[in-house]
Backbone as JSON, one array per atom type, in Angstrom:
{
  "sequence": "VEPILPGGKGQITITVDSRDMKSGAFYKEIFIRSDVKLPSNEANYTLFVTGMVETESYMPHDNRVAGW",
  "N": [[0.85, -1.18, 0.0], [0.63, 2.13, -0.91], [1.55, 5.29, 0.5], [-0.58, 8.18, 0.84], [0.13, 11.21, -0.41], [0.42, 14.62, 0.89], [-2.29, 16.63, -0.14], [-2.92, 14.86, -2.09], [-4.82, 12.15, -3.59], [-6.69, 9.22, -2.72], [-7.83, 5.82, -2.44], [-10.24, 3.77, -0.86], [-11.12, 0.49, -0.39], [-13.94, -1.3, 0.48], [-15.23, -4.28, 1.69], [-18.08, -6.13, 2.32], [-18.98, -8.89, 4.11], [-21.66, -10.78, 3.69], [-22.61, -13.28, 4.33], [-23.42, -14.31, 6.83], [-25.5, -12.66, 7.47], [-28.88, -11.59, 7.92], [-31.58, -11.16, 5.54], [-32.26, -7.85, 4.41], [-31.85, -4.4, 5.49], [-28.57, -3.1, 6.24], [-26.08, -1.65, 8.39], [-22.97, -0.32, 8.77], [-19.98, 0.67, 10.5], [-16.92, 2.1, 9.68], [-13.75, 2.54, 10.86], [-11.13, 4.83, 10.59], [-7.77, 5.55, 10.97], [-5.57, 8.26, 10.84], [-2.77, 10.39, 9.98], [-3.48, 12.89, 9.37], [-4.82, 15.84, 10.53], [-7.98, 16.74, 11.81], [-10.06, 19.73, 11.99], [-10.81, 19.72, 14.68], [-8.63, 18.68, 15.84], [-8.38, 15.93, 15.86], [-7.4, 12.65, 14.77], [-8.84, 10.6, 13.75], [-11.21, 9.04, 11.67], [-14.56, 8.33, 10.68], [-16.34, 6.21, 8.62], [-19.52, 5.66, 7.3], [-21.38, 2.99, 6.27], [-24.03, 1.83, 4.38], [-26.45, -0.56, 3.28], [-28.22, -3.14, 1.45], [-29.15, -6.41, 2.07], [-30.02, -9.1, 0.17], [-31.79, -12.07, -0.12], [-31.74, -14.99, -2.23], [-34.42, -15.56, -2.97], [-35.58, -13.1, -2.83], [-34.53, -11.43, -4.72], [-34.41, -8.71, -7.1], [-34.99, -9.57, -9.76], [-36.71, -11.62, -9.45], [-39.81, -12.87, -10.2], [-41.88, -13.18, -8.37], [-41.52, -11.18, -6.51], [-41.55, -8.88, -8.08], [-44.13, -8.78, -8.91], [-45.16, -9.95, -11.22]],
  "CA": [[0.0, 0.0, 0.0], [1.39, 3.37, -1.02], [0.97, 6.39, 1.27], [-1.19, 9.28, 0.08], [0.89, 12.42, -0.11], [-0.43, 15.79, 1.15], [-2.98, 17.15, -1.32], [-3.18, 13.77, -3.03], [-6.08, 11.4, -3.48], [-6.53, 7.79, -2.54], [-9.04, 5.01, -2.55], [-10.43, 2.75, 0.15], [-12.06, -0.54, -0.83], [-14.62, -1.93, 1.6], [-15.98, -5.47, 1.32], [-18.96, -6.58, 3.39], [-19.3, -10.31, 4.01], [-23.06, -10.88, 4.1], [-23.02, -14.69, 4.47], [-24.08, -14.55, 8.11], [-26.49, -11.61, 7.69], [-30.25, -11.83, 7.47], [-31.93, -10.23, 4.48], [-32.72, -6.55, 4.87], [-30.88, -3.32, 5.53], [-27.48, -3.19, 7.2], [-25.37, -0.41, 8.69], [-21.64, -0.63, 9.3], [-19.08, 1.78, 10.73], [-15.54, 1.82, 9.37], [-12.91, 3.51, 11.56], [-9.86, 5.08, 9.9], [-6.81, 6.37, 11.71], [-4.72, 8.96, 9.9], [-1.95, 11.44, 10.57], [-4.07, 14.17, 8.96], [-5.6, 16.35, 11.66], [-9.23, 17.46, 11.58], [-10.06, 20.99, 12.74], [-10.95, 19.43, 16.11], [-7.34, 18.11, 16.24], [-8.46, 14.48, 15.93], [-6.82, 11.96, 13.62], [-9.67, 9.44, 13.45], [-12.34, 9.29, 10.79], [-15.53, 7.25, 10.65], [-17.16, 6.08, 7.42], [-20.76, 4.93, 7.55], [-21.75, 2.23, 5.07], [-25.35, 1.21, 4.47], [-26.76, -1.37, 2.12], [-29.34, -4.05, 1.54], [-28.84, -7.81, 1.81], [-31.19, -9.75, -0.41], [-31.63, -13.5, -0.34], [-32.08, -15.36, -3.6], [-35.86, -15.5, -3.23], [-36.02, -11.7, -2.82], [-33.78, -10.66, -5.71], [-35.32, -7.93, -7.95], [-35.4, -10.28, -10.98], [-37.66, -12.66, -9.07], [-41.15, -12.45, -10.59], [-42.78, -13.14, -7.21], [-41.34, -9.88, -5.86], [-41.89, -7.83, -9.02], [-45.57, -8.79, -9.13], [-45.48, -10.37, -12.59]],
  "C": [[0.89, 1.23, 0.0], [0.75, 4.46, -0.17], [0.37, 7.44, 0.34], [-0.48, 10.55, 0.52], [-0.05, 13.59, 0.16], [-1.0, 16.38, -0.14], [-3.34, 16.08, -2.34], [-4.52, 13.11, -2.78], [-5.76, 9.93, -3.32], [-7.86, 7.09, -2.64], [-9.06, 3.98, -1.43], [-11.46, 1.77, -0.39], [-12.62, -1.23, 0.41], [-15.41, -3.12, 1.07], [-16.79, -5.91, 2.53], [-19.29, -8.05, 3.15], [-20.71, -10.51, 4.56], [-23.53, -12.31, 4.33], [-23.77, -14.96, 5.75], [-25.14, -13.5, 8.44], [-27.87, -12.08, 7.24], [-30.56, -10.86, 6.36], [-32.48, -8.95, 5.1], [-31.57, -5.56, 4.92], [-29.76, -3.61, 6.54], [-26.78, -1.84, 7.29], [-24.05, -0.79, 9.33], [-20.85, 0.67, 9.49], [-17.66, 1.31, 10.44], [-14.7, 2.92, 10.02], [-11.56, 3.61, 10.86], [-8.99, 5.96, 10.79], [-5.83, 6.97, 10.7], [-3.84, 9.95, 10.64], [-2.41, 12.83, 10.13], [-4.99, 14.62, 10.09], [-6.86, 17.06, 11.18], [-9.16, 18.79, 12.32], [-10.19, 20.78, 14.24], [-9.69, 18.77, 16.68], [-7.39, 16.59, 16.43], [-7.88, 13.87, 14.67], [-7.62, 10.7, 13.27], [-10.87, 9.87, 12.61], [-13.28, 8.09, 10.87], [-16.3, 7.32, 9.34], [-18.38, 5.26, 7.79], [-21.2, 4.29, 6.25], [-23.12, 1.61, 5.32], [-25.6, 0.42, 3.2], [-27.94, -2.28, 2.39], [-28.85, -5.45, 1.19], [-30.12, -8.45, 1.31], [-30.89, -11.23, -0.6], [-32.08, -13.82, -1.75], [-33.57, -15.2, -3.9], [-36.39, -14.07, -3.24], [-35.27, -10.83, -3.81], [-34.75, -9.93, -6.63], [-35.78, -8.64, -9.21], [-36.42, -11.37, -10.7], [-39.08, -12.18, -9.35], [-42.13, -12.39, -9.41], [-42.69, -11.81, -6.49], [-41.83, -8.76, -6.77], [-43.4, -7.77, -9.3], [-46.0, -9.2, -10.53], [-46.42, -11.53, -12.62]]
}
């Protein structure tokens, strides 16, 4: 992993393992520690990730859900 230089840009990839999740909405918090200081003088950031877990029987292409 290469460091991100001051003024530069970077990318964070987040993967959610949904195998043990029930179908429906989920909410996850990702904590990032950095040496970049926020105006409050903190070096921690929190990303909030939301999404939807759908089981096979509830996938949008399923005619039972779409009402076909």
